[in-house]
Amino acid sequence: MMKFLLKVYTGLQPARVEETQVTQQQQQQQQQQQQQPQGLHQHPQQQQQQQQQQQQQQEKLTEAPAAAIAAAAAATAAAAPTATAAAIAAAATEAAATAAAATEAAATEAAATATATAAAAATAAAAKEETEEIQLCMQQYIKKLGGRYKEKETETEKETERQRQAKRDKEKETNKHNEGDKQKETEDNGRQKKKTKKKKKKE
């Protein structure tokens, strides 16, 4: 607004100078008319020329401020698109900077997410490998332990069988001994009976 007023004021300066010049010319003409002797009249053609000159000068005085205002308005209108273009360029630059910053932030966040995902995947893979290794060790231990158990079970069965066989052998030996004792006892009883019969016969 200040620039517009300054341009208007600057445009009015030549008009004021021209107005001052015209006023001075009118004053000189009036002085010349007053200095002419009475009874002497100007020629009608000269009067008409003077009137036309005065009218032209009045029109110039009227048109000068309007022309200055119009010139200032045109200059302001011409400067407005430039200012608007500069504002649009500044807004576009700011928007581009904001978009670039947002893009960079999004890229940084995506990279961090990818890194975290890769770390989680590596951790999961390591955990899976460790779990599989533990399971393999457990299977091997169970298999080995089962083999030992089977071996022990076999040895136990063999020992039990040996004990049973020894018991059977002992029973056989005992039975055999008992049968010998019975036979001896029977023989002794027979001999004793015979002795008793012989003794009774003698009596």
PDB file of N, CA and C in Angstrom, residues 123-173:
ATOM      1  N   THR A 123      17.365 -63.732  15.313  1.00  0.00           N
ATOM      2  CA  THR A 123      17.180 -64.288  16.648  1.00  0.00           C
ATOM      3  C   THR A 123      16.304 -65.538  16.608  1.00  0.00           C
ATOM      4  N   ALA A 124      15.210 -65.473  15.816  1.00  0.00           N
ATOM      5  CA  ALA A 124      14.322 -66.627  15.693  1.00  0.00           C
ATOM      6  C   ALA A 124      15.048 -67.820  15.059  1.00  0.00           C
ATOM      7  N   ALA A 125      15.872 -67.519  14.032  1.00  0.00           N
ATOM      8  CA  ALA A 125      16.614 -68.602  13.381  1.00  0.00           C
ATOM      9  C   ALA A 125      17.610 -69.238  14.348  1.00  0.00           C
ATOM     10  N   ALA A 126      18.293 -68.377  15.134  1.00  0.00           N
ATOM     11  CA  ALA A 126      19.250 -68.903  16.114  1.00  0.00           C
ATOM     12  C   ALA A 126      18.537 -69.736  17.176  1.00  0.00           C
ATOM     13  N   ALA A 127      17.371 -69.233  17.626  1.00  0.00           N
ATOM     14  CA  ALA A 127      16.602 -69.980  18.622  1.00  0.00           C
ATOM     15  C   ALA A 127      16.128 -71.321  18.063  1.00  0.00           C
ATOM     16  N   LYS A 128      15.688 -71.309  16.803  1.00  0.00           N
ATOM     17  CA  LYS A 128      15.235 -72.554  16.168  1.00  0.00           C
ATOM     18  C   LYS A 128      16.387 -73.545  16.057  1.00  0.00           C
ATOM     19  N   GLU A 129      17.544 -73.047  15.625  1.00  0.00           N
ATOM     20  CA  GLU A 129      18.713 -73.928  15.490  1.00  0.00           C
ATOM     21  C   GLU A 129      19.109 -74.498  16.850  1.00  0.00           C
ATOM     22  N   GLU A 130      19.087 -73.636  17.878  1.00  0.00           N
ATOM     23  CA  GLU A 130      19.439 -74.107  19.213  1.00  0.00           C
ATOM     24  C   GLU A 130      18.427 -75.140  19.710  1.00  0.00           C
ATOM     25  N   THR A 131      17.134 -74.883  19.434  1.00  0.00           N
ATOM     26  CA  THR A 131      16.100 -75.842  19.846  1.00  0.00           C
ATOM     27  C   THR A 131      16.283 -77.182  19.155  1.00  0.00           C
ATOM     28  N   GLU A 132      16.563 -77.127  17.846  1.00  0.00           N
ATOM     29  CA  GLU A 132      16.778 -78.377  17.112  1.00  0.00           C
ATOM     30  C   GLU A 132      17.991 -79.127  17.643  1.00  0.00           C
ATOM     31  N   GLU A 133      19.033 -78.377  17.986  1.00  0.00           N
ATOM     32  CA  GLU A 133      20.231 -79.017  18.527  1.00  0.00           C
ATOM     33  C   GLU A 133      19.935 -79.676  19.879  1.00  0.00           C
ATOM     34  N   ILE A 134      19.162 -78.963  20.710  1.00  0.00           N
ATOM     35  CA  ILE A 134      18.785 -79.525  22.009  1.00  0.00           C
ATOM     36  C   ILE A 134      17.942 -80.783  21.830  1.00  0.00           C
ATOM     37  N   GLN A 135      16.980 -80.712  20.887  1.00  0.00           N
ATOM     38  CA  GLN A 135      16.140 -81.882  20.639  1.00  0.00           C
ATOM     39  C   GLN A 135      16.973 -83.074  20.155  1.00  0.00           C
ATOM     40  N   LEU A 136      17.956 -82.807  19.277  1.00  0.00           N
ATOM     41  CA  LEU A 136      18.813 -83.872  18.782  1.00  0.00           C
ATOM     42  C   LEU A 136      19.628 -84.494  19.920  1.00  0.00           C
ATOM     43  N   CYS A 137      20.153 -83.633  20.780  1.00  0.00           N
ATOM     44  CA  CYS A 137      20.914 -84.134  21.927  1.00  0.00           C
ATOM     45  C   CYS A 137      20.041 -84.987  22.840  1.00  0.00           C
ATOM     46  N   MET A 138      18.802 -84.513  23.061  1.00  0.00           N
ATOM     47  CA  MET A 138      17.881 -85.270  23.914  1.00  0.00           C
ATOM     48  C   MET A 138      17.555 -86.633  23.297  1.00  0.00           C
ATOM     49  N   GLN A 139      17.329 -86.632  21.977  1.00  0.00           N
ATOM     50  CA  GLN A 139      17.030 -87.902  21.311  1.00  0.00           C
ATOM     51  C   GLN A 139      18.207 -88.873  21.423  1.00  0.00           C
ATOM     52  N   GLN A 140      19.414 -88.331  21.212  1.00  0.00           N
ATOM     53  CA  GLN A 140      20.597 -89.188  21.326  1.00  0.00           C
ATOM     54  C   GLN A 140      20.762 -89.719  22.753  1.00  0.00           C
ATOM     55  N   TYR A 141      20.511 -88.852  23.746  1.00  0.00           N
ATOM     56  CA  TYR A 141      20.635 -89.270  25.135  1.00  0.00           C
ATOM     57  C   TYR A 141      19.601 -90.345  25.478  1.00  0.00           C
ATOM     58  N   ILE A 142      18.357 -90.111  25.011  1.00  0.00           N
ATOM     59  CA  ILE A 142      17.298 -91.088  25.280  1.00  0.00           C
ATOM     60  C   ILE A 142      17.625 -92.425  24.612  1.00  0.00           C
ATOM     61  N   LYS A 143      18.128 -92.338  23.383  1.00  0.00           N
ATOM     62  CA  LYS A 143      18.490 -93.568  22.678  1.00  0.00           C
ATOM     63  C   LYS A 143      19.603 -94.303  23.412  1.00  0.00           C
ATOM     64  N   LYS A 144      20.589 -93.548  23.830  1.00  0.00           N
ATOM     65  CA  LYS A 144      21.703 -94.157  24.561  1.00  0.00           C
ATOM     66  C   LYS A 144      21.228 -94.712  25.893  1.00  0.00           C
ATOM     67  N   LEU A 145      20.416 -93.952  26.579  1.00  0.00           N
ATOM     68  CA  LEU A 145      19.886 -94.406  27.860  1.00  0.00           C
ATOM     69  C   LEU A 145      19.006 -95.635  27.662  1.00  0.00           C
ATOM     70  N   GLY A 146      18.212 -95.620  26.588  1.00  0.00           N
ATOM     71  CA  GLY A 146      17.370 -96.779  26.304  1.00  0.00           C
ATOM     72  C   GLY A 146      18.204 -98.025  26.026  1.00  0.00           C
ATOM     73  N   GLY A 147      19.309 -97.827  25.302  1.00  0.00           N
ATOM     74  CA  GLY A 147      20.191 -98.959  25.050  1.00  0.00           C
ATOM     75  C   GLY A 147      20.770 -99.518  26.330  1.00  0.00           C
ATOM     76  N   ARG A 148      21.197 -98.584  27.190  1.00  0.00           N
ATOM     77  CA  ARG A 148      21.713 -99.042  28.474  1.00  0.00           C
ATOM     78  C   ARG A 148      20.642 -99.771  29.274  1.00  0.00           C
ATOM     79  N   TYR A 149      19.429 -99.245  29.228  1.00  0.00           N
ATOM     80  CA  TYR A 149      18.335 -99.882  29.968  1.00  0.00           C
ATOM     81  C   TYR A 149      18.057-101.278  29.423  1.00  0.00           C
ATOM     82  N   LYS A 150      18.075-101.354  28.089  1.00  0.00           N
ATOM     83  CA  LYS A 150      17.849-102.671  27.495  1.00  0.00           C
ATOM     84  C   LYS A 150      18.971-103.640  27.878  1.00  0.00           C
ATOM     85  N   GLU A 151      20.207-103.175  27.847  1.00  0.00           N
ATOM     86  CA  GLU A 151      21.315-104.029  28.241  1.00  0.00           C
ATOM     87  C   GLU A 151      21.182-104.479  29.696  1.00  0.00           C
ATOM     88  N   LYS A 152      20.805-103.515  30.531  1.00  0.00           N
ATOM     89  CA  LYS A 152      20.630-103.851  31.945  1.00  0.00           C
ATOM     90  C   LYS A 152      19.471-104.821  32.124  1.00  0.00           C
ATOM     91  N   GLU A 153      18.421-104.586  31.356  1.00  0.00           N
ATOM     92  CA  GLU A 153      17.262-105.468  31.448  1.00  0.00           C
ATOM     93  C   GLU A 153      17.656-106.884  31.006  1.00  0.00           C
ATOM     94  N   THR A 154      18.438-106.969  29.966  1.00  0.00           N
ATOM     95  CA  THR A 154      18.901-108.288  29.494  1.00  0.00           C
ATOM     96  C   THR A 154      19.758-108.984  30.546  1.00  0.00           C
ATOM     97  N   GLU A 155      20.659-108.194  31.123  1.00  0.00           N
ATOM     98  CA  GLU A 155      21.504-108.774  32.182  1.00  0.00           C
ATOM     99  C   GLU A 155      20.666-109.223  33.371  1.00  0.00           C
ATOM    100  N   THR A 156      19.642-108.426  33.680  1.00  0.00           N
ATOM    101  CA  THR A 156      18.757-108.796  34.796  1.00  0.00           C
ATOM    102  C   THR A 156      18.014-110.089  34.488  1.00  0.00           C
ATOM    103  N   GLU A 157      17.529-110.166  33.274  1.00  0.00           N
ATOM    104  CA  GLU A 157      16.820-111.384  32.878  1.00  0.00           C
ATOM    105  C   GLU A 157      17.752-112.612  32.936  1.00  0.00           C
ATOM    106  N   LYS A 158      18.962-112.427  32.456  1.00  0.00           N
ATOM    107  CA  LYS A 158      19.921-113.533  32.501  1.00  0.00           C
ATOM    108  C   LYS A 158      20.227-113.942  33.942  1.00  0.00           C
ATOM    109  N   GLU A 159      20.402-112.947  34.799  1.00  0.00           N
ATOM    110  CA  GLU A 159      20.687-113.252  36.212  1.00  0.00           C
ATOM    111  C   GLU A 159      19.508-113.967  36.845  1.00  0.00           C
ATOM    112  N   THR A 160      18.330-113.517  36.524  1.00  0.00           N
ATOM    113  CA  THR A 160      17.134-114.174  37.065  1.00  0.00           C
ATOM    114  C   THR A 160      17.056-115.626  36.589  1.00  0.00           C
ATOM    115  N   GLU A 161      17.365-115.800  35.330  1.00  0.00           N
ATOM    116  CA  GLU A 161      17.340-117.150  34.790  1.00  0.00           C
ATOM    117  C   GLU A 161      18.401-118.033  35.453  1.00  0.00           C
ATOM    118  N   ARG A 162      19.563-117.460  35.711  1.00  0.00           N
ATOM    119  CA  ARG A 162      20.611-118.232  36.397  1.00  0.00           C
ATOM    120  C   ARG A 162      20.164-118.616  37.807  1.00  0.00           C
ATOM    121  N   GLN A 163      19.537-117.653  38.480  1.00  0.00           N
ATOM    122  CA  GLN A 163      19.050-117.953  39.828  1.00  0.00           C
ATOM    123  C   GLN A 163      17.977-119.053  39.801  1.00  0.00           C
ATOM    124  N   ARG A 164      17.105-118.954  38.828  1.00  0.00           N
ATOM    125  CA  ARG A 164      16.069-119.983  38.717  1.00  0.00           C
ATOM    126  C   ARG A 164      16.691-121.351  38.439  1.00  0.00           C
ATOM    127  N   GLN A 165      17.672-121.372  37.558  1.00  0.00           N
ATOM    128  CA  GLN A 165      18.330-122.652  37.250  1.00  0.00           C
ATOM    129  C   GLN A 165      19.053-123.214  38.466  1.00  0.00           C
ATOM    130  N   ALA A 166      19.710-122.330  39.218  1.00  0.00           N
ATOM    131  CA  ALA A 166      20.398-122.774  40.433  1.00  0.00           C
ATOM    132  C   ALA A 166      19.401-123.312  41.442  1.00  0.00           C
ATOM    133  N   LYS A 167      18.265-122.634  41.535  1.00  0.00           N
ATOM    134  CA  LYS A 167      17.233-123.099  42.449  1.00  0.00           C
ATOM    135  C   LYS A 167      16.715-124.462  42.025  1.00  0.00           C
ATOM    136  N   ARG A 168      16.526-124.629  40.729  1.00  0.00           N
ATOM    137  CA  ARG A 168      16.051-125.924  40.240  1.00  0.00           C
ATOM    138  C   ARG A 168      17.090-127.016  40.503  1.00  0.00           C
ATOM    139  N   ASP A 169      18.338-126.648  40.250  1.00  0.00           N
ATOM    140  CA  ASP A 169      19.395-127.632  40.508  1.00  0.00           C
ATOM    141  C   ASP A 169      19.461-127.994  41.985  1.00  0.00           C
ATOM    142  N   LYS A 170      19.298-126.991  42.823  1.00  0.00           N
ATOM    143  CA  LYS A 170      19.339-127.256  44.263  1.00  0.00           C
ATOM    144  C   LYS A 170      18.168-128.120  44.683  1.00  0.00           C
ATOM    145  N   GLU A 171      17.013-127.842  44.098  1.00  0.00           N
ATOM    146  CA  GLU A 171      15.833-128.652  44.423  1.00  0.00           C
ATOM    147  C   GLU A 171      16.043-130.103  43.989  1.00  0.00           C
ATOM    148  N   LYS A 172      16.631-130.229  42.809  1.00  0.00           N
ATOM    149  CA  LYS A 172      16.905-131.601  42.343  1.00  0.00           C
ATOM    150  C   LYS A 172      17.868-132.322  43.299  1.00  0.00           C
ATOM    151  N   GLU A 173      18.885-131.595  43.672  1.00  0.00           N
ATOM    152  CA  GLU A 173      19.872-132.193  44.594  1.00  0.00           C
ATOM    153  C   GLU A 173      19.222-132.528  45.919  1.00  0.00           C
TER     154      GLU A 173
END
